PDB file of C-alpha atoms in Angstrom:
ATOM      1  CA  UNK A   1     240.894  50.110 173.573  1.00  0.00           C
ATOM      2  CA  UNK A   2     244.791  50.668 173.893  1.00  0.00           C
ATOM      3  CA  UNK A   3     246.857  48.947 176.094  1.00  0.00           C
ATOM      4  CA  UNK A   4     248.336  51.662 178.545  1.00  0.00           C
ATOM      5  CA  UNK A   5     249.913  49.367 181.396  1.00  0.00           C
ATOM      6  CA  UNK A   6     253.568  51.027 182.519  1.00  0.00           C
ATOM      7  CA  UNK A   7     255.435  51.017 185.484  1.00  0.00           C
ATOM      8  CA  UNK A   8     255.895  54.223 188.339  1.00  0.00           C
ATOM      9  CA  UNK A   9     259.470  54.298 187.013  1.00  0.00           C
ATOM     10  CA  UNK A  10     258.132  55.217 182.982  1.00  0.00           C
ATOM     11  CA  UNK A  11     255.643  57.641 184.997  1.00  0.00           C
ATOM     12  CA  UNK A  12     258.432  59.611 186.845  1.00  0.00           C
ATOM     13  CA  UNK A  13     260.375  60.001 183.769  1.00  0.00           C
ATOM     14  CA  UNK A  14     257.078  61.889 182.254  1.00  0.00           C
ATOM     15  CA  UNK A  15     257.974  63.907 184.517  1.00  0.00           C
ATOM     16  CA  UNK A  16     259.656  67.238 184.795  1.00  0.00           C
ATOM     17  CA  UNK A  17     261.483  70.019 186.612  1.00  0.00           C
ATOM     18  CA  UNK A  18     259.465  73.028 187.069  1.00  0.00           C
ATOM     19  CA  UNK A  19     255.994  71.150 186.464  1.00  0.00           C
ATOM     20  CA  UNK A  20     252.714  71.817 188.144  1.00  0.00           C
ATOM     21  CA  UNK A  21     251.670  67.407 189.606  1.00  0.00           C
ATOM     22  CA  UNK A  22     248.403  67.313 191.034  1.00  0.00           C
ATOM     23  CA  UNK A  23     248.531  64.502 193.633  1.00  0.00           C
ATOM     24  CA  UNK A  24     245.192  62.702 194.282  1.00  0.00           C
ATOM     25  CA  UNK A  25     243.870  60.890 197.718  1.00  0.00           C
ATOM     26  CA  UNK A  26     242.581  62.954 200.858  1.00  0.00           C
ATOM     27  CA  UNK A  27     245.154  63.739 204.024  1.00  0.00           C
ATOM     28  CA  UNK A  28     246.976  60.284 204.717  1.00  0.00           C
ATOM     29  CA  UNK A  29     244.461  58.242 202.410  1.00  0.00           C
ATOM     30  CA  UNK A  30     244.924  56.801 199.148  1.00  0.00           C
ATOM     31  CA  UNK A  31     247.501  58.384 197.769  1.00  0.00           C
ATOM     32  CA  UNK A  32     249.661  57.778 195.312  1.00  0.00           C
ATOM     33  CA  UNK A  33     252.815  57.161 197.299  1.00  0.00           C
ATOM     34  CA  UNK A  34     254.448  54.453 195.146  1.00  0.00           C
ATOM     35  CA  UNK A  35     254.953  57.145 192.841  1.00  0.00           C
ATOM     36  CA  UNK A  36     255.931  59.334 195.388  1.00  0.00           C
ATOM     37  CA  UNK A  37     258.810  57.487 196.870  1.00  0.00           C
ATOM     38  CA  UNK A  38     260.226  56.984 192.644  1.00  0.00           C
ATOM     39  CA  UNK A  39     260.135  60.503 192.329  1.00  0.00           C
ATOM     40  CA  UNK A  40     262.052  60.949 195.440  1.00  0.00           C
ATOM     41  CA  UNK A  41     264.563  59.007 193.979  1.00  0.00           C
ATOM     42  CA  UNK A  42     264.865  61.260 190.879  1.00  0.00           C
ATOM     43  CA  UNK A  43     266.572  64.467 190.503  1.00  0.00           C
ATOM     44  CA  UNK A  44     263.309  66.525 189.848  1.00  0.00           C
ATOM     45  CA  UNK A  45     263.171  70.154 191.527  1.00  0.00           C
ATOM     46  CA  UNK A  46     261.556  73.357 191.468  1.00  0.00           C
ATOM     47  CA  UNK A  47     257.733  71.386 191.591  1.00  0.00           C
ATOM     48  CA  UNK A  48     254.346  73.252 192.205  1.00  0.00           C
ATOM     49  CA  UNK A  49     252.203  70.573 193.745  1.00  0.00           C
ATOM     50  CA  UNK A  50     248.470  70.647 194.187  1.00  0.00           C
ATOM     51  CA  UNK A  51     247.089  68.480 196.657  1.00  0.00           C
ATOM     52  CA  UNK A  52     244.540  67.858 199.704  1.00  0.00           C
ATOM     53  CA  UNK A  53     247.691  67.009 201.282  1.00  0.00           C
ATOM     54  CA  UNK A  54     249.093  64.376 203.147  1.00  0.00           C
ATOM     55  CA  UNK A  55     252.363  62.673 203.107  1.00  0.00           C
ATOM     56  CA  UNK A  56     253.077  63.549 199.617  1.00  0.00           C
ATOM     57  CA  UNK A  57     253.762  66.660 200.056  1.00  0.00           C
ATOM     58  CA  UNK A  58     255.353  66.153 203.242  1.00  0.00           C
ATOM     59  CA  UNK A  59     258.048  63.679 201.714  1.00  0.00           C
ATOM     60  CA  UNK A  60     258.320  66.130 199.045  1.00  0.00           C
ATOM     61  CA  UNK A  61     259.225  69.064 200.799  1.00  0.00           C
ATOM     62  CA  UNK A  62     261.929  67.232 203.064  1.00  0.00           C
ATOM     63  CA  UNK A  63     263.607  66.329 199.772  1.00  0.00           C
ATOM     64  CA  UNK A  64     263.724  69.788 198.694  1.00  0.00           C
ATOM     65  CA  UNK A  65     261.758  68.990 195.447  1.00  0.00           C
ATOM     66  CA  UNK A  66     259.296  71.788 196.151  1.00  0.00           C
ATOM     67  CA  UNK A  67     259.115  75.001 194.897  1.00  0.00           C
ATOM     68  CA  UNK A  68     254.905  75.978 195.712  1.00  0.00           C
ATOM     69  CA  UNK A  69     252.546  73.908 197.131  1.00  0.00           C
ATOM     70  CA  UNK A  70     248.933  74.844 196.331  1.00  0.00           C
ATOM     71  CA  UNK A  71     246.763  73.191 199.534  1.00  0.00           C
ATOM     72  CA  UNK A  72     243.411  73.335 201.560  1.00  0.00           C
ATOM     73  CA  UNK A  73     245.271  70.726 204.373  1.00  0.00           C
ATOM     74  CA  UNK A  74     248.060  69.209 205.006  1.00  0.00           C
ATOM     75  CA  UNK A  75     247.416  66.840 207.239  1.00  0.00           C
ATOM     76  CA  UNK A  76     247.821  63.049 208.591  1.00  0.00           C
ATOM     77  CA  UNK A  77     244.785  62.900 209.735  1.00  0.00           C
ATOM     78  CA  UNK A  78     245.688  60.990 212.878  1.00  0.00           C
ATOM     79  CA  UNK A  79     248.372  63.496 213.204  1.00  0.00           C
ATOM     80  CA  UNK A  80     246.955  66.848 212.924  1.00  0.00           C
ATOM     81  CA  UNK A  81     249.966  68.791 210.869  1.00  0.00           C
ATOM     82  CA  UNK A  82     252.124  67.168 208.579  1.00  0.00           C
ATOM     83  CA  UNK A  83     255.798  68.000 210.279  1.00  0.00           C
ATOM     84  CA  UNK A  84     257.950  67.726 207.704  1.00  0.00           C
ATOM     85  CA  UNK A  85     255.636  70.355 205.632  1.00  0.00           C
ATOM     86  CA  UNK A  86     255.330  72.571 208.839  1.00  0.00           C
ATOM     87  CA  UNK A  87     259.054  72.711 208.892  1.00  0.00           C
ATOM     88  CA  UNK A  88     259.295  73.894 205.044  1.00  0.00           C
ATOM     89  CA  UNK A  89     256.532  76.436 205.956  1.00  0.00           C
ATOM     90  CA  UNK A  90     257.729  77.564 208.780  1.00  0.00           C
ATOM     91  CA  UNK A  91     261.365  77.696 207.516  1.00  0.00           C
ATOM     92  CA  UNK A  92     259.692  79.922 204.323  1.00  0.00           C
ATOM     93  CA  UNK A  93     261.588  77.380 202.061  1.00  0.00           C
ATOM     94  CA  UNK A  94     258.516  76.850 199.730  1.00  0.00           C
ATOM     95  CA  UNK A  95     255.729  79.494 198.509  1.00  0.00           C
ATOM     96  CA  UNK A  96     252.619  78.244 198.830  1.00  0.00           C
ATOM     97  CA  UNK A  97     248.598  79.353 198.158  1.00  0.00           C
ATOM     98  CA  UNK A  98     246.499  78.428 200.819  1.00  0.00           C
ATOM     99  CA  UNK A  99     242.568  77.693 199.832  1.00  0.00           C
ATOM    100  CA  UNK A 100     239.888  76.445 201.573  1.00  0.00           C
ATOM    101  CA  UNK A 101     238.579  73.166 200.813  1.00  0.00           C
ATOM    102  CA  UNK A 102     235.558  74.451 198.771  1.00  0.00           C
ATOM    103  CA  UNK A 103     238.026  77.030 196.841  1.00  0.00           C
ATOM    104  CA  UNK A 104     240.236  73.962 195.938  1.00  0.00           C
ATOM    105  CA  UNK A 105     237.315  71.681 194.424  1.00  0.00           C
ATOM    106  CA  UNK A 106     236.047  74.854 192.282  1.00  0.00           C
ATOM    107  CA  UNK A 107     239.654  75.405 190.783  1.00  0.00           C
ATOM    108  CA  UNK A 108     240.073  71.888 190.115  1.00  0.00           C
ATOM    109  CA  UNK A 109     236.382  72.029 188.562  1.00  0.00           C
ATOM    110  CA  UNK A 110     237.465  75.224 186.317  1.00  0.00           C
ATOM    111  CA  UNK A 111     240.708  73.723 184.990  1.00  0.00           C
ATOM    112  CA  UNK A 112     238.470  70.007 184.624  1.00  0.00           C
ATOM    113  CA  UNK A 113     236.050  72.382 181.999  1.00  0.00           C
ATOM    114  CA  UNK A 114     238.438  74.457 180.606  1.00  0.00           C
ATOM    115  CA  UNK A 115     237.483  77.491 181.938  1.00  0.00           C
ATOM    116  CA  UNK A 116     239.589  79.998 184.081  1.00  0.00           C
ATOM    117  CA  UNK A 117     237.963  80.744 186.893  1.00  0.00           C
ATOM    118  CA  UNK A 118     234.567  80.163 188.384  1.00  0.00           C
ATOM    119  CA  UNK A 119     232.742  83.081 191.242  1.00  0.00           C
ATOM    120  CA  UNK A 120     232.369  81.599 194.614  1.00  0.00           C
ATOM    121  CA  UNK A 121     231.226  83.614 198.296  1.00  0.00           C
ATOM    122  CA  UNK A 122     233.446  81.280 199.742  1.00  0.00           C
ATOM    123  CA  UNK A 123     236.512  83.627 200.547  1.00  0.00           C
ATOM    124  CA  UNK A 124     235.021  86.671 200.631  1.00  0.00           C
ATOM    125  CA  UNK A 125     236.063  88.817 203.288  1.00  0.00           C
ATOM    126  CA  UNK A 126     238.855  86.472 204.524  1.00  0.00           C
ATOM    127  CA  UNK A 127     242.516  86.638 204.538  1.00  0.00           C
ATOM    128  CA  UNK A 128     242.148  83.729 202.250  1.00  0.00           C
ATOM    129  CA  UNK A 129     241.362  86.446 199.434  1.00  0.00           C
ATOM    130  CA  UNK A 130     242.795  89.750 200.967  1.00  0.00           C
ATOM    131  CA  UNK A 131     246.535  88.222 201.863  1.00  0.00           C
ATOM    132  CA  UNK A 132     247.173  86.829 198.613  1.00  0.00           C
ATOM    133  CA  UNK A 133     247.012  88.349 195.648  1.00  0.00           C
ATOM    134  CA  UNK A 134     246.389  85.449 193.069  1.00  0.00           C
ATOM    135  CA  UNK A 135     242.997  85.269 194.188  1.00  0.00           C
ATOM    136  CA  UNK A 136     240.872  88.113 192.578  1.00  0.00           C
ATOM    137  CA  UNK A 137     237.348  89.441 192.790  1.00  0.00           C
ATOM    138  CA  UNK A 138     234.461  89.787 189.886  1.00  0.00           C
ATOM    139  CA  UNK A 139     231.371  91.897 190.444  1.00  0.00           C
ATOM    140  CA  UNK A 140     228.237  89.698 188.943  1.00  0.00           C
ATOM    141  CA  UNK A 141     227.039  91.093 185.735  1.00  0.00           C
ATOM    142  CA  UNK A 142     223.587  90.482 186.560  1.00  0.00           C
ATOM    143  CA  UNK A 143     221.659  92.415 188.924  1.00  0.00           C
ATOM    144  CA  UNK A 144     221.207  91.149 192.715  1.00  0.00           C
ATOM    145  CA  UNK A 145     217.877  89.638 193.633  1.00  0.00           C
ATOM    146  CA  UNK A 146     217.165  93.270 195.584  1.00  0.00           C
ATOM    147  CA  UNK A 147     217.333  94.386 192.032  1.00  0.00           C
ATOM    148  CA  UNK A 148     220.518  96.164 193.508  1.00  0.00           C
ATOM    149  CA  UNK A 149     224.318  96.289 191.693  1.00  0.00           C
ATOM    150  CA  UNK A 150     225.458  93.090 190.984  1.00  0.00           C
ATOM    151  CA  UNK A 151     227.177  91.688 193.540  1.00  0.00           C
ATOM    152  CA  UNK A 152     231.044  90.892 194.588  1.00  0.00           C
ATOM    153  CA  UNK A 153     232.544  86.947 193.710  1.00  0.00           C
ATOM    154  CA  UNK A 154     235.330  85.434 194.288  1.00  0.00           C
ATOM    155  CA  UNK A 155     237.050  84.006 190.946  1.00  0.00           C
ATOM    156  CA  UNK A 156     238.186  81.393 192.075  1.00  0.00           C
ATOM    157  CA  UNK A 157     241.335  80.572 189.446  1.00  0.00           C
ATOM    158  CA  UNK A 158     241.588  77.459 187.276  1.00  0.00           C
ATOM    159  CA  UNK A 159     244.100  74.937 189.127  1.00  0.00           C
ATOM    160  CA  UNK A 160     245.235  73.620 185.536  1.00  0.00           C
ATOM    161  CA  UNK A 161     247.845  70.706 186.105  1.00  0.00           C
ATOM    162  CA  UNK A 162     250.433  69.470 184.289  1.00  0.00           C
ATOM    163  CA  UNK A 163     250.643  65.887 185.493  1.00  0.00           C
ATOM    164  CA  UNK A 164     248.005  64.701 187.634  1.00  0.00           C
ATOM    165  CA  UNK A 165     248.738  61.318 189.696  1.00  0.00           C
ATOM    166  CA  UNK A 166     245.772  59.109 191.287  1.00  0.00           C
ATOM    167  CA  UNK A 167     245.756  55.729 192.991  1.00  0.00           C
ATOM    168  CA  UNK A 168     242.682  53.199 192.728  1.00  0.00           C
ATOM    169  CA  UNK A 169     241.772  50.204 194.266  1.00  0.00           C
ATOM    170  CA  UNK A 170     241.160  48.375 190.471  1.00  0.00           C
ATOM    171  CA  UNK A 171     241.966  49.524 186.989  1.00  0.00           C
ATOM    172  CA  UNK A 172     241.780  47.862 183.407  1.00  0.00           C
ATOM    173  CA  UNK A 173     245.139  48.100 181.336  1.00  0.00           C
ATOM    174  CA  UNK A 174     242.954  50.807 178.963  1.00  0.00           C
ATOM    175  CA  UNK A 175     242.827  53.218 181.990  1.00  0.00           C
ATOM    176  CA  UNK A 176     239.661  53.075 183.157  1.00  0.00           C
ATOM    177  CA  UNK A 177     239.842  52.648 186.918  1.00  0.00           C
ATOM    178  CA  UNK A 178     237.404  52.088 190.348  1.00  0.00           C
ATOM    179  CA  UNK A 179     237.061  53.191 193.744  1.00  0.00           C
ATOM    180  CA  UNK A 180     236.286  50.769 196.396  1.00  0.00           C
ATOM    181  CA  UNK A 181     236.367  53.138 199.126  1.00  0.00           C
ATOM    182  CA  UNK A 182     233.879  55.395 201.042  1.00  0.00           C
ATOM    183  CA  UNK A 183     235.362  57.828 198.998  1.00  0.00           C
ATOM    184  CA  UNK A 184     236.837  59.130 195.752  1.00  0.00           C
ATOM    185  CA  UNK A 185     238.332  62.257 196.853  1.00  0.00           C
ATOM    186  CA  UNK A 186     238.079  64.366 193.957  1.00  0.00           C
ATOM    187  CA  UNK A 187     240.205  61.805 191.742  1.00  0.00           C
ATOM    188  CA  UNK A 188     238.462  61.860 189.258  1.00  0.00           C
ATOM    189  CA  UNK A 189     238.517  66.098 188.553  1.00  0.00           C
ATOM    190  CA  UNK A 190     242.384  65.653 189.465  1.00  0.00           C
ATOM    191  CA  UNK A 191     242.612  63.619 186.115  1.00  0.00           C
ATOM    192  CA  UNK A 192     240.356  66.235 183.872  1.00  0.00           C
ATOM    193  CA  UNK A 193     242.275  69.268 184.997  1.00  0.00           C
ATOM    194  CA  UNK A 194     245.603  68.064 184.190  1.00  0.00           C
ATOM    195  CA  UNK A 195     247.267  67.687 180.484  1.00  0.00           C
ATOM    196  CA  UNK A 196     248.109  63.832 181.568  1.00  0.00           C
ATOM    197  CA  UNK A 197     246.854  61.537 184.056  1.00  0.00           C
ATOM    198  CA  UNK A 198     248.392  58.614 185.428  1.00  0.00           C
ATOM    199  CA  UNK A 199     246.519  55.877 187.501  1.00  0.00           C
ATOM    200  CA  UNK A 200     248.134  53.787 189.983  1.00  0.00           C
ATOM    201  CA  UNK A 201     245.948  50.726 191.466  1.00  0.00           C
ATOM    202  CA  UNK A 202     246.368  47.914 193.699  1.00  0.00           C
ATOM    203  CA  UNK A 203     244.928  45.562 190.562  1.00  0.00           C
ATOM    204  CA  UNK A 204     244.467  45.846 187.220  1.00  0.00           C
ATOM    205  CA  UNK A 205     241.719  43.196 186.185  1.00  0.00           C
ATOM    206  CA  UNK A 206     239.657  42.675 183.178  1.00  0.00           C
ATOM    207  CA  UNK A 207     237.315  45.453 182.116  1.00  0.00           C
ATOM    208  CA  UNK A 208     233.992  43.012 182.988  1.00  0.00           C
ATOM    209  CA  UNK A 209     235.250  42.627 186.520  1.00  0.00           C
ATOM    210  CA  UNK A 210     234.811  46.084 187.789  1.00  0.00           C
ATOM    211  CA  UNK A 211     231.265  44.992 188.333  1.00  0.00           C
ATOM    212  CA  UNK A 212     232.015  42.026 190.547  1.00  0.00           C
ATOM    213  CA  UNK A 213     233.424  44.647 192.798  1.00  0.00           C
ATOM    214  CA  UNK A 214     231.297  47.573 193.386  1.00  0.00           C
ATOM    215  CA  UNK A 215     228.316  49.142 191.893  1.00  0.00           C
ATOM    216  CA  UNK A 216     228.434  51.230 188.647  1.00  0.00           C
ATOM    217  CA  UNK A 217     229.164  54.439 190.281  1.00  0.00           C
ATOM    218  CA  UNK A 218     232.518  53.256 191.866  1.00  0.00           C
ATOM    219  CA  UNK A 219     234.046  53.435 188.304  1.00  0.00           C
ATOM    220  CA  UNK A 220     234.336  57.239 188.008  1.00  0.00           C
ATOM    221  CA  UNK A 221     237.611  57.626 186.333  1.00  0.00           C
ATOM    222  CA  UNK A 222     237.612  57.084 182.650  1.00  0.00           C
ATOM    223  CA  UNK A 223     240.300  55.964 180.146  1.00  0.00           C
ATOM    224  CA  UNK A 224     239.457  58.806 177.666  1.00  0.00           C
ATOM    225  CA  UNK A 225     241.239  60.981 180.661  1.00  0.00           C
ATOM    226  CA  UNK A 226     244.033  58.693 181.539  1.00  0.00           C
ATOM    227  CA  UNK A 227     247.685  58.219 180.006  1.00  0.00           C
ATOM    228  CA  UNK A 228     249.306  55.425 181.973  1.00  0.00           C
ATOM    229  CA  UNK A 229     248.588  52.752 184.616  1.00  0.00           C
ATOM    230  CA  UNK A 230     250.785  51.056 187.104  1.00  0.00           C
ATOM    231  CA  UNK A 231     249.902  48.144 188.888  1.00  0.00           C
ATOM    232  CA  UNK A 232     250.929  48.959 192.105  1.00  0.00           C
ATOM    233  CA  UNK A 233     250.146  46.197 195.634  1.00  0.00           C
ATOM    234  CA  UNK A 234     250.451  47.886 198.186  1.00  0.00           C
ATOM    235  CA  UNK A 235     250.999  51.055 196.648  1.00  0.00           C
ATOM    236  CA  UNK A 236     248.998  53.643 198.872  1.00  0.00           C
ATOM    237  CA  UNK A 237     251.235  52.168 201.656  1.00  0.00           C
ATOM    238  CA  UNK A 238     251.827  54.146 204.318  1.00  0.00           C
ATOM    239  CA  UNK A 239     248.602  55.886 203.761  1.00  0.00           C
ATOM    240  CA  UNK A 240     245.265  53.796 204.029  1.00  0.00           C
ATOM    241  CA  UNK A 241     243.215  52.538 200.942  1.00  0.00           C
ATOM    242  CA  UNK A 242     240.385  50.957 201.952  1.00  0.00           C
ATOM    243  CA  UNK A 243     239.019  48.108 201.603  1.00  0.00           C
ATOM    244  CA  UNK A 244     242.245  46.333 200.521  1.00  0.00           C
ATOM    245  CA  UNK A 245     243.899  47.738 203.321  1.00  0.00           C
ATOM    246  CA  UNK A 246     244.039  50.931 206.499  1.00  0.00           C
ATOM    247  CA  UNK A 247     246.742  52.842 207.291  1.00  0.00           C
ATOM    248  CA  UNK A 248     249.800  51.843 208.597  1.00  0.00           C
ATOM    249  CA  UNK A 249     249.677  53.958 212.193  1.00  0.00           C
ATOM    250  CA  UNK A 250     252.948  52.745 213.692  1.00  0.00           C
ATOM    251  CA  UNK A 251     254.907  53.740 210.295  1.00  0.00           C
ATOM    252  CA  UNK A 252     253.271  57.104 209.753  1.00  0.00           C
ATOM    253  CA  UNK A 253     254.845  57.902 213.350  1.00  0.00           C
ATOM    254  CA  UNK A 254     257.855  56.457 213.052  1.00  0.00           C
ATOM    255  CA  UNK A 255     257.732  59.148 209.346  1.00  0.00           C
ATOM    256  CA  UNK A 256     256.089  61.684 211.617  1.00  0.00           C
ATOM    257  CA  UNK A 257     259.766  61.622 214.254  1.00  0.00           C
ATOM    258  CA  UNK A 258     261.631  61.856 211.134  1.00  0.00           C
ATOM    259  CA  UNK A 259     260.878  65.514 211.462  1.00  0.00           C
ATOM    260  CA  UNK A 260     262.443  65.846 214.830  1.00  0.00           C
ATOM    261  CA  UNK A 261     266.206  66.525 213.461  1.00  0.00           C
ATOM    262  CA  UNK A 262     268.288  66.742 209.403  1.00  0.00           C
ATOM    263  CA  UNK A 263     269.871  63.493 211.134  1.00  0.00           C
ATOM    264  CA  UNK A 264     266.413  61.593 211.604  1.00  0.00           C
ATOM    265  CA  UNK A 265     265.561  62.582 207.809  1.00  0.00           C
ATOM    266  CA  UNK A 266     268.165  61.465 206.759  1.00  0.00           C
ATOM    267  CA  UNK A 267     268.589  58.233 208.587  1.00  0.00           C
ATOM    268  CA  UNK A 268     264.457  57.519 207.699  1.00  0.00           C
ATOM    269  CA  UNK A 269     265.395  58.227 204.094  1.00  0.00           C
ATOM    270  CA  UNK A 270     268.251  56.054 203.770  1.00  0.00           C
ATOM    271  CA  UNK A 271     266.082  52.946 205.267  1.00  0.00           C
ATOM    272  CA  UNK A 272     262.416  53.450 203.333  1.00  0.00           C
ATOM    273  CA  UNK A 273     263.205  56.159 200.224  1.00  0.00           C
ATOM    274  CA  UNK A 274     266.772  55.445 198.935  1.00  0.00           C
ATOM    275  CA  UNK A 275     265.870  51.646 198.001  1.00  0.00           C
ATOM    276  CA  UNK A 276     263.744  50.064 195.152  1.00  0.00           C
ATOM    277  CA  UNK A 277     259.989  49.829 195.196  1.00  0.00           C
ATOM    278  CA  UNK A 278     260.558  46.263 195.433  1.00  0.00           C
ATOM    279  CA  UNK A 279     263.144  46.342 198.579  1.00  0.00           C
ATOM    280  CA  UNK A 280     260.702  48.588 200.595  1.00  0.00           C
ATOM    281  CA  UNK A 281     257.263  46.183 200.179  1.00  0.00           C
ATOM    282  CA  UNK A 282     259.966  43.368 201.516  1.00  0.00           C
ATOM    283  CA  UNK A 283     260.659  45.409 204.263  1.00  0.00           C
ATOM    284  CA  UNK A 284     257.141  46.358 204.960  1.00  0.00           C
ATOM    285  CA  UNK A 285     256.028  42.960 204.691  1.00  0.00           C
ATOM    286  CA  UNK A 286     258.697  41.716 207.405  1.00  0.00           C
ATOM    287  CA  UNK A 287     257.177  44.264 209.686  1.00  0.00           C
TER     288      UNK A 287
END
């Protein structure tokens, strides 16, 4: 089994302007924030970000790195609307493809299966379809159950990713990865939908240790889908990474307050982004 260990800086070094980047996690839960912070310290621009969005999307929008967001929601969970994303949408500074959660899932599944779309009834009759020309419909080639014409269905396009970034609780050096919290958040589909995938994790362990942390179903990301793995303790902060740690609600409140003005954002960025990851973690620990 090859050794795929790497660093967050080397992962970001694989990214290029204009890429479509899938970011795992869900809202403000188990986001690969150490990689997002490293991205913010880079000169990347014009990214398409595909995410069940949280502060990953908001931070990249605030930094002006995003050209388009493909999303089912962008929330901080305990704060319903991600404030920096909201500002970007209201200002019209980003393009967007707004999807139902189920449509988003089907888009990832289509990309994972390498098919151009998957049919669904989800979205029919809604502005998700009517007002977004990227979403098209197809007529089923099969007759309806009553013998009538084939029904019209939404053709959810594949959400094909250049790169996927996910955070897991444990991983081995070969790129197998394990979640220990209550939900995988479709991180496995993110990895399968991408041309290249990178995992950050709380701890890199021997493969044999996976069984000591959870049942077999928790090891859902295969080394066959991953191109690199970086050990980043507390790497999902300030989002949650249960059972290792919960969301840092006080920190998240301070982050949300940074959307109050351009000056507030620049000060928060100087305090928490324009520093090394090691310094970030030292400052968090000191709190």
